[in-house]
JSON list of C-alpha atoms in Angstrom, two decimals:
[
{"chain": "J", "resi": 1, "resn": "MET", "atom": "CA", "xyz": [-9.43, -10.70, -2.74]},
{"chain": "J", "resi": 2, "resn": "ARG", "atom": "CA", "xyz": [-9.92, -12.98, -5.72]},
{"chain": "J", "resi": 3, "resn": "VAL", "atom": "CA", "xyz": [-9.07, -16.36, -7.23]},
{"chain": "J", "resi": 4, "resn": "ILE", "atom": "CA", "xyz": [-5.66, -15.87, -8.91]},
{"chain": "J", "resi": 5, "resn": "SER", "atom": "CA", "xyz": [-5.57, -18.72, -11.45]},
{"chain": "J", "resi": 6, "resn": "GLY", "atom": "CA", "xyz": [-7.25, -21.88, -12.69]},
{"chain": "J", "resi": 7, "resn": "ASP", "atom": "CA", "xyz": [-10.83, -22.54, -13.72]},
{"chain": "J", "resi": 8, "resn": "ARG", "atom": "CA", "xyz": [-12.26, -19.81, -11.42]},
{"chain": "J", "resi": 9, "resn": "LYS", "atom": "CA", "xyz": [-9.56, -17.22, -12.25]},
{"chain": "J", "resi": 10, "resn": "GLY", "atom": "CA", "xyz": [-10.63, -13.67, -11.45]},
{"chain": "J", "resi": 11, "resn": "MET", "atom": "CA", "xyz": [-13.62, -14.69, -9.28]},
{"chain": "J", "resi": 12, "resn": "PRO", "atom": "CA", "xyz": [-13.94, -12.13, -6.46]},
{"chain": "J", "resi": 13, "resn": "LEU", "atom": "CA", "xyz": [-14.09, -13.58, -2.94]},
{"chain": "J", "resi": 14, "resn": "LYS", "atom": "CA", "xyz": [-15.86, -11.99, -0.02]},
{"chain": "J", "resi": 15, "resn": "ALA", "atom": "CA", "xyz": [-13.75, -11.40, 3.12]},
{"chain": "J", "resi": 16, "resn": "VAL", "atom": "CA", "xyz": [-14.79, -10.60, 6.68]},
{"chain": "J", "resi": 17, "resn": "ASN", "atom": "CA", "xyz": [-14.47, -6.97, 7.72]},
{"chain": "J", "resi": 18, "resn": "GLY", "atom": "CA", "xyz": [-12.66, -6.35, 11.00]},
{"chain": "J", "resi": 19, "resn": "ASP", "atom": "CA", "xyz": [-9.79, -8.11, 12.70]},
{"chain": "J", "resi": 20, "resn": "THR", "atom": "CA", "xyz": [-11.28, -11.57, 13.39]},
{"chain": "J", "resi": 21, "resn": "THR", "atom": "CA", "xyz": [-9.60, -13.01, 10.29]},
{"chain": "J", "resi": 22, "resn": "ARG", "atom": "CA", "xyz": [-6.54, -12.10, 8.25]},
{"chain": "J", "resi": 23, "resn": "PRO", "atom": "CA", "xyz": [-6.96, -13.04, 4.58]},
{"chain": "J", "resi": 24, "resn": "THR", "atom": "CA", "xyz": [-3.82, -14.03, 2.70]},
{"chain": "J", "resi": 25, "resn": "THR", "atom": "CA", "xyz": [-3.11, -11.26, 0.21]},
{"chain": "J", "resi": 26, "resn": "ASP", "atom": "CA", "xyz": [-3.32, -12.00, -3.51]},
{"chain": "J", "resi": 27, "resn": "LYS", "atom": "CA", "xyz": [0.42, -11.33, -3.86]},
{"chain": "J", "resi": 28, "resn": "VAL", "atom": "CA", "xyz": [1.33, -13.84, -1.13]},
{"chain": "J", "resi": 29, "resn": "LYS", "atom": "CA", "xyz": [-1.19, -16.37, -2.46]},
{"chain": "J", "resi": 30, "resn": "GLU", "atom": "CA", "xyz": [0.24, -16.13, -5.98]},
{"chain": "J", "resi": 31, "resn": "SER", "atom": "CA", "xyz": [3.79, -16.60, -4.69]},
{"chain": "J", "resi": 32, "resn": "LEU", "atom": "CA", "xyz": [2.74, -19.49, -2.45]},
{"chain": "J", "resi": 33, "resn": "PHE", "atom": "CA", "xyz": [1.12, -21.36, -5.35]},
{"chain": "J", "resi": 34, "resn": "ASN", "atom": "CA", "xyz": [4.09, -20.68, -7.64]},
{"chain": "J", "resi": 35, "resn": "ILE", "atom": "CA", "xyz": [6.23, -22.46, -5.03]},
{"chain": "J", "resi": 36, "resn": "LEU", "atom": "CA", "xyz": [3.79, -25.38, -4.62]},
{"chain": "J", "resi": 37, "resn": "GLY", "atom": "CA", "xyz": [3.46, -25.79, -8.35]},
{"chain": "J", "resi": 38, "resn": "PRO", "atom": "CA", "xyz": [0.98, -23.76, -10.33]},
{"chain": "J", "resi": 39, "resn": "PHE", "atom": "CA", "xyz": [-1.54, -26.55, -10.98]},
{"chain": "J", "resi": 40, "resn": "PHE", "atom": "CA", "xyz": [-2.64, -29.85, -9.45]},
{"chain": "J", "resi": 41, "resn": "HIS", "atom": "CA", "xyz": [-4.05, -33.08, -10.85]},
{"chain": "J", "resi": 42, "resn": "ASP", "atom": "CA", "xyz": [-6.67, -34.31, -8.40]},
{"chain": "J", "resi": 43, "resn": "GLY", "atom": "CA", "xyz": [-6.01, -34.62, -4.68]},
{"chain": "J", "resi": 44, "resn": "THR", "atom": "CA", "xyz": [-7.59, -33.29, -1.49]},
{"chain": "J", "resi": 45, "resn": "VAL", "atom": "CA", "xyz": [-6.90, -29.99, 0.24]},
{"chain": "J", "resi": 46, "resn": "LEU", "atom": "CA", "xyz": [-7.57, -29.29, 3.93]},
{"chain": "J", "resi": 47, "resn": "ASP", "atom": "CA", "xyz": [-7.89, -25.63, 4.88]},
{"chain": "J", "resi": 48, "resn": "LEU", "atom": "CA", "xyz": [-7.84, -25.80, 8.70]},
{"chain": "J", "resi": 49, "resn": "PHE", "atom": "CA", "xyz": [-8.33, -22.12, 9.52]},
{"chain": "J", "resi": 50, "resn": "ALA", "atom": "CA", "xyz": [-10.20, -21.35, 6.33]},
{"chain": "J", "resi": 51, "resn": "GLY", "atom": "CA", "xyz": [-11.45, -17.83, 7.00]},
{"chain": "J", "resi": 52, "resn": "SER", "atom": "CA", "xyz": [-13.17, -16.90, 3.75]},
{"chain": "J", "resi": 53, "resn": "GLY", "atom": "CA", "xyz": [-11.62, -19.94, 2.03]},
{"chain": "J", "resi": 54, "resn": "GLY", "atom": "CA", "xyz": [-9.16, -18.15, -0.24]},
{"chain": "J", "resi": 55, "resn": "LEU", "atom": "CA", "xyz": [-6.36, -20.73, -0.03]},
{"chain": "J", "resi": 56, "resn": "GLY", "atom": "CA", "xyz": [-8.52, -23.85, -0.32]},
{"chain": "J", "resi": 57, "resn": "ILE", "atom": "CA", "xyz": [-10.63, -22.35, -3.12]},
{"chain": "J", "resi": 58, "resn": "GLU", "atom": "CA", "xyz": [-7.45, -21.40, -4.98]},
{"chain": "J", "resi": 59, "resn": "ALA", "atom": "CA", "xyz": [-6.26, -25.02, -4.72]},
{"chain": "J", "resi": 60, "resn": "LEU", "atom": "CA", "xyz": [-9.61, -26.27, -6.09]},
{"chain": "J", "resi": 61, "resn": "SER", "atom": "CA", "xyz": [-9.44, -23.76, -8.92]},
{"chain": "J", "resi": 62, "resn": "ARG", "atom": "CA", "xyz": [-5.96, -25.06, -9.78]},
{"chain": "J", "resi": 63, "resn": "GLY", "atom": "CA", "xyz": [-7.04, -28.70, -9.99]},
{"chain": "J", "resi": 64, "resn": "MET", "atom": "CA", "xyz": [-7.50, -30.23, -6.54]},
{"chain": "J", "resi": 65, "resn": "GLU", "atom": "CA", "xyz": [-10.62, -32.40, -6.72]},
{"chain": "J", "resi": 66, "resn": "HIS", "atom": "CA", "xyz": [-11.88, -32.12, -3.12]},
{"chain": "J", "resi": 67, "resn": "GLY", "atom": "CA", "xyz": [-11.65, -29.50, -0.37]},
{"chain": "J", "resi": 68, "resn": "VAL", "atom": "CA", "xyz": [-12.36, -29.64, 3.35]},
{"chain": "J", "resi": 69, "resn": "PHE", "atom": "CA", "xyz": [-12.75, -26.26, 5.03]},
{"chain": "J", "resi": 70, "resn": "ILE", "atom": "CA", "xyz": [-12.73, -25.68, 8.81]},
{"chain": "J", "resi": 71, "resn": "GLU", "atom": "CA", "xyz": [-13.67, -22.28, 10.27]},
{"chain": "J", "resi": 72, "resn": "LYS", "atom": "CA", "xyz": [-14.79, -21.40, 13.79]},
{"chain": "J", "resi": 73, "resn": "ASP", "atom": "CA", "xyz": [-15.78, -17.72, 13.41]},
{"chain": "J", "resi": 74, "resn": "SER", "atom": "CA", "xyz": [-19.47, -17.39, 12.48]},
{"chain": "J", "resi": 75, "resn": "ARG", "atom": "CA", "xyz": [-19.07, -14.37, 10.18]},
{"chain": "J", "resi": 76, "resn": "ALA", "atom": "CA", "xyz": [-16.10, -15.89, 8.38]},
{"chain": "J", "resi": 77, "resn": "PHE", "atom": "CA", "xyz": [-18.00, -19.19, 8.10]},
{"chain": "J", "resi": 78, "resn": "GLN", "atom": "CA", "xyz": [-20.92, -17.42, 6.41]},
{"chain": "J", "resi": 79, "resn": "ASN", "atom": "CA", "xyz": [-18.54, -15.79, 3.90]},
{"chain": "J", "resi": 80, "resn": "LEU", "atom": "CA", "xyz": [-16.83, -19.14, 3.35]},
{"chain": "J", "resi": 81, "resn": "LYS", "atom": "CA", "xyz": [-20.16, -20.77, 2.46]},
{"chain": "J", "resi": 82, "resn": "GLU", "atom": "CA", "xyz": [-21.02, -17.90, 0.10]},
{"chain": "J", "resi": 83, "resn": "ASN", "atom": "CA", "xyz": [-17.59, -18.03, -1.60]},
{"chain": "J", "resi": 84, "resn": "ILE", "atom": "CA", "xyz": [-17.80, -21.79, -2.15]},
{"chain": "J", "resi": 85, "resn": "ALA", "atom": "CA", "xyz": [-21.31, -21.39, -3.60]},
{"chain": "J", "resi": 86, "resn": "LYS", "atom": "CA", "xyz": [-20.23, -18.47, -5.80]},
{"chain": "J", "resi": 87, "resn": "CYS", "atom": "CA", "xyz": [-17.34, -20.57, -7.16]},
{"chain": "J", "resi": 88, "resn": "ARG", "atom": "CA", "xyz": [-19.69, -23.55, -7.64]},
{"chain": "J", "resi": 89, "resn": "TYR", "atom": "CA", "xyz": [-17.61, -25.89, -5.47]},
{"chain": "J", "resi": 90, "resn": "GLU", "atom": "CA", "xyz": [-20.43, -27.16, -3.21]},
{"chain": "J", "resi": 91, "resn": "SER", "atom": "CA", "xyz": [-20.34, -30.68, -4.70]},
{"chain": "J", "resi": 92, "resn": "ASN", "atom": "CA", "xyz": [-16.63, -31.18, -4.05]},
{"chain": "J", "resi": 93, "resn": "SER", "atom": "CA", "xyz": [-16.32, -29.33, -0.74]},
{"chain": "J", "resi": 94, "resn": "GLU", "atom": "CA", "xyz": [-17.03, -30.08, 2.89]},
{"chain": "J", "resi": 95, "resn": "ILE", "atom": "CA", "xyz": [-17.46, -27.07, 5.16]},
{"chain": "J", "resi": 96, "resn": "TYR", "atom": "CA", "xyz": [-17.45, -27.33, 8.96]},
{"chain": "J", "resi": 97, "resn": "ARG", "atom": "CA", "xyz": [-17.97, -24.64, 11.57]},
{"chain": "J", "resi": 98, "resn": "ASN", "atom": "CA", "xyz": [-15.75, -25.98, 14.30]},
{"chain": "J", "resi": 99, "resn": "ASP", "atom": "CA", "xyz": [-12.58, -25.39, 16.26]},
{"chain": "J", "resi": 100, "resn": "ALA", "atom": "CA", "xyz": [-9.56, -26.74, 14.36]},
{"chain": "J", "resi": 101, "resn": "THR", "atom": "CA", "xyz": [-8.46, -29.04, 17.20]},
{"chain": "J", "resi": 102, "resn": "ARG", "atom": "CA", "xyz": [-11.89, -30.68, 17.49]},
{"chain": "J", "resi": 103, "resn": "ALA", "atom": "CA", "xyz": [-12.28, -30.87, 13.72]},
{"chain": "J", "resi": 104, "resn": "LEU", "atom": "CA", "xyz": [-8.89, -32.55, 13.38]},
{"chain": "J", "resi": 105, "resn": "LYS", "atom": "CA", "xyz": [-9.91, -35.19, 15.95]},
{"chain": "J", "resi": 106, "resn": "LEU", "atom": "CA", "xyz": [-13.05, -35.92, 13.90]},
{"chain": "J", "resi": 107, "resn": "LEU", "atom": "CA", "xyz": [-11.03, -36.15, 10.68]},
{"chain": "J", "resi": 108, "resn": "ILE", "atom": "CA", "xyz": [-8.62, -38.58, 12.37]},
{"chain": "J", "resi": 109, "resn": "LYS", "atom": "CA", "xyz": [-11.54, -40.80, 13.43]},
{"chain": "J", "resi": 110, "resn": "ARG", "atom": "CA", "xyz": [-12.71, -40.78, 9.80]},
{"chain": "J", "resi": 111, "resn": "GLU", "atom": "CA", "xyz": [-9.20, -41.78, 8.67]},
{"chain": "J", "resi": 112, "resn": "PHE", "atom": "CA", "xyz": [-9.26, -38.69, 6.44]},
{"chain": "J", "resi": 113, "resn": "GLN", "atom": "CA", "xyz": [-6.12, -37.95, 4.44]},
{"chain": "J", "resi": 114, "resn": "ALA", "atom": "CA", "xyz": [-5.16, -34.79, 2.52]},
{"chain": "J", "resi": 115, "resn": "ASP", "atom": "CA", "xyz": [-2.50, -34.11, -0.09]},
{"chain": "J", "resi": 116, "resn": "LEU", "atom": "CA", "xyz": [-2.19, -30.44, 0.82]},
{"chain": "J", "resi": 117, "resn": "ILE", "atom": "CA", "xyz": [-2.90, -28.83, 4.20]},
{"chain": "J", "resi": 118, "resn": "PHE", "atom": "CA", "xyz": [-3.05, -25.11, 4.94]},
{"chain": "J", "resi": 119, "resn": "LEU", "atom": "CA", "xyz": [-2.53, -24.13, 8.58]},
{"chain": "J", "resi": 120, "resn": "ASP", "atom": "CA", "xyz": [-3.07, -20.40, 9.06]},
{"chain": "J", "resi": 121, "resn": "PRO", "atom": "CA", "xyz": [-4.31, -19.82, 12.63]},
{"chain": "J", "resi": 122, "resn": "PRO", "atom": "CA", "xyz": [-4.58, -16.43, 14.31]},
{"chain": "J", "resi": 123, "resn": "TYR", "atom": "CA", "xyz": [-1.02, -15.22, 14.78]},
{"chain": "J", "resi": 124, "resn": "ASN", "atom": "CA", "xyz": [-1.39, -14.86, 18.55]},
{"chain": "J", "resi": 125, "resn": "LYS", "atom": "CA", "xyz": [-2.49, -18.51, 18.93]},
{"chain": "J", "resi": 126, "resn": "HIS", "atom": "CA", "xyz": [0.93, -20.21, 18.69]},
{"chain": "J", "resi": 127, "resn": "GLY", "atom": "CA", "xyz": [-0.34, -23.46, 20.25]},
{"chain": "J", "resi": 128, "resn": "TYR", "atom": "CA", "xyz": [-2.28, -24.29, 17.09]},
{"chain": "J", "resi": 129, "resn": "TYR", "atom": "CA", "xyz": [1.00, -24.94, 15.26]},
{"chain": "J", "resi": 130, "resn": "ASP", "atom": "CA", "xyz": [1.34, -28.05, 17.47]},
{"chain": "J", "resi": 131, "resn": "LEU", "atom": "CA", "xyz": [-1.43, -29.52, 15.28]},
{"chain": "J", "resi": 132, "resn": "VAL", "atom": "CA", "xyz": [1.26, -30.21, 12.66]},
{"chain": "J", "resi": 133, "resn": "LYS", "atom": "CA", "xyz": [2.57, -33.03, 14.87]},
{"chain": "J", "resi": 134, "resn": "ASP", "atom": "CA", "xyz": [-0.95, -34.50, 15.28]},
{"chain": "J", "resi": 135, "resn": "ILE", "atom": "CA", "xyz": [-1.51, -34.25, 11.52]},
{"chain": "J", "resi": 136, "resn": "ILE", "atom": "CA", "xyz": [1.69, -36.19, 10.78]},
{"chain": "J", "resi": 137, "resn": "GLU", "atom": "CA", "xyz": [1.38, -38.76, 13.59]},
{"chain": "J", "resi": 138, "resn": "ASN", "atom": "CA", "xyz": [-2.19, -39.63, 12.54]},
{"chain": "J", "resi": 139, "resn": "ASN", "atom": "CA", "xyz": [-1.50, -39.76, 8.79]},
{"chain": "J", "resi": 140, "resn": "VAL", "atom": "CA", "xyz": [-3.87, -36.90, 8.02]},
{"chain": "J", "resi": 141, "resn": "ILE", "atom": "CA", "xyz": [-1.28, -35.81, 5.45]},
{"chain": "J", "resi": 142, "resn": "ALA", "atom": "CA", "xyz": [-0.34, -38.17, 2.61]},
{"chain": "J", "resi": 143, "resn": "GLU", "atom": "CA", "xyz": [3.28, -39.38, 2.50]},
{"chain": "J", "resi": 144, "resn": "ASP", "atom": "CA", "xyz": [3.93, -37.19, -0.54]},
{"chain": "J", "resi": 145, "resn": "GLY", "atom": "CA", "xyz": [1.80, -34.35, 0.82]},
{"chain": "J", "resi": 146, "resn": "ILE", "atom": "CA", "xyz": [2.73, -30.81, 1.79]},
{"chain": "J", "resi": 147, "resn": "ILE", "atom": "CA", "xyz": [1.82, -28.82, 4.89]},
{"chain": "J", "resi": 148, "resn": "VAL", "atom": "CA", "xyz": [1.87, -25.04, 4.50]},
{"chain": "J", "resi": 149, "resn": "CYS", "atom": "CA", "xyz": [1.99, -22.91, 7.67]},
{"chain": "J", "resi": 150, "resn": "GLU", "atom": "CA", "xyz": [1.43, -19.17, 7.55]},
{"chain": "J", "resi": 151, "resn": "HIS", "atom": "CA", "xyz": [2.69, -17.36, 10.65]},
{"chain": "J", "resi": 152, "resn": "ASP", "atom": "CA", "xyz": [4.05, -14.16, 12.12]},
{"chain": "J", "resi": 153, "resn": "PHE", "atom": "CA", "xyz": [7.74, -13.43, 11.48]},
{"chain": "J", "resi": 154, "resn": "GLN", "atom": "CA", "xyz": [8.40, -13.48, 15.24]},
{"chain": "J", "resi": 155, "resn": "LEU", "atom": "CA", "xyz": [7.43, -17.16, 15.51]},
{"chain": "J", "resi": 156, "resn": "GLN", "atom": "CA", "xyz": [10.13, -19.63, 14.52]},
{"chain": "J", "resi": 157, "resn": "LEU", "atom": "CA", "xyz": [8.67, -23.02, 13.58]},
{"chain": "J", "resi": 158, "resn": "PRO", "atom": "CA", "xyz": [10.88, -26.13, 13.96]},
{"chain": "J", "resi": 159, "resn": "ASP", "atom": "CA", "xyz": [12.98, -27.37, 11.06]},
{"chain": "J", "resi": 160, "resn": "GLU", "atom": "CA", "xyz": [11.64, -30.91, 11.56]},
{"chain": "J", "resi": 161, "resn": "VAL", "atom": "CA", "xyz": [8.35, -32.29, 12.87]},
{"chain": "J", "resi": 162, "resn": "GLU", "atom": "CA", "xyz": [8.27, -36.06, 13.10]},
{"chain": "J", "resi": 163, "resn": "SER", "atom": "CA", "xyz": [9.16, -37.38, 9.62]},
{"chain": "J", "resi": 164, "resn": "PHE", "atom": "CA", "xyz": [8.53, -34.01, 7.92]},
{"chain": "J", "resi": 165, "resn": "THR", "atom": "CA", "xyz": [11.09, -31.28, 7.31]},
{"chain": "J", "resi": 166, "resn": "LYS", "atom": "CA", "xyz": [10.71, -27.59, 6.62]},
{"chain": "J", "resi": 167, "resn": "TYR", "atom": "CA", "xyz": [12.08, -27.48, 3.09]},
{"chain": "J", "resi": 168, "resn": "ARG", "atom": "CA", "xyz": [11.36, -23.84, 2.39]},
{"chain": "J", "resi": 169, "resn": "GLU", "atom": "CA", "xyz": [10.52, -20.63, 4.23]},
{"chain": "J", "resi": 170, "resn": "GLU", "atom": "CA", "xyz": [9.49, -17.37, 2.58]},
{"chain": "J", "resi": 171, "resn": "LYS", "atom": "CA", "xyz": [9.03, -13.97, 4.22]},
{"chain": "J", "resi": 172, "resn": "TYR", "atom": "CA", "xyz": [6.45, -11.43, 3.04]},
{"chain": "J", "resi": 173, "resn": "GLY", "atom": "CA", "xyz": [6.54, -8.35, 5.26]},
{"chain": "J", "resi": 174, "resn": "SER", "atom": "CA", "xyz": [5.52, -9.54, 8.74]},
{"chain": "J", "resi": 175, "resn": "THR", "atom": "CA", "xyz": [4.29, -12.90, 7.40]},
{"chain": "J", "resi": 176, "resn": "ILE", "atom": "CA", "xyz": [6.32, -16.08, 6.97]},
{"chain": "J", "resi": 177, "resn": "ILE", "atom": "CA", "xyz": [5.18, -19.12, 5.01]},
{"chain": "J", "resi": 178, "resn": "SER", "atom": "CA", "xyz": [6.82, -22.41, 6.05]},
{"chain": "J", "resi": 179, "resn": "PHE", "atom": "CA", "xyz": [6.56, -25.47, 3.77]},
{"chain": "J", "resi": 180, "resn": "TYR", "atom": "CA", "xyz": [6.85, -29.01, 5.17]},
{"chain": "J", "resi": 181, "resn": "ARG", "atom": "CA", "xyz": [7.14, -32.36, 3.38]},
{"chain": "J", "resi": 182, "resn": "MET", "atom": "CA", "xyz": [8.36, -35.83, 4.25]},
{"chain": "J", "resi": 183, "resn": "ILE", "atom": "CA", "xyz": [12.09, -36.25, 4.63]},
{"chain": "J", "resi": 184, "resn": "GLU", "atom": "CA", "xyz": [13.51, -38.44, 1.84]},
{"chain": "J", "resi": 185, "resn": "GLY", "atom": "CA", "xyz": [13.83, -42.09, 2.81]},
{"chain": "J", "resi": 186, "resn": "GLU", "atom": "CA", "xyz": [11.60, -41.88, 5.91]},
{"chain": "J", "resi": 187, "resn": "GLY", "atom": "CA", "xyz": [7.99, -42.72, 6.56]}
]
């Protein structure tokens, strides 16, 4: 696993051994960022189930100015901290060891807002995808922001959540990536 592009291109990232996390493969990550747009100019990324931080770090490498990383698993959290330090993103990153639901409640209290949100919970925890509604209802995502959900091919996410619509869905083996943004003229 490595950073694919941007100012930290080629930087190897440490992943957790075992089945507690499921890192996004380099191939899927490259395709995902080609869809989002290869580079960003500023903005904030929220990586809600960060694991080793591959998606959020990739967004920082491609030009996002600030990253917030949430990870509950202690081994993954340790790797996340090491990867952020290795990539020299400590000054523009916040890292929290917390459950995503609790962390989201704290971010809502702070009136936090992100331009890009990655939601990649364990595939067997379908209830976590309900967080998309909380994210939208509480303005955690900017009006022109994008929510990216990575999920198992057997789970069908809704075409619309509040004022956001699924504008694209890509399948990679047993993984599906669903992209949400605000429906034109709403919000």
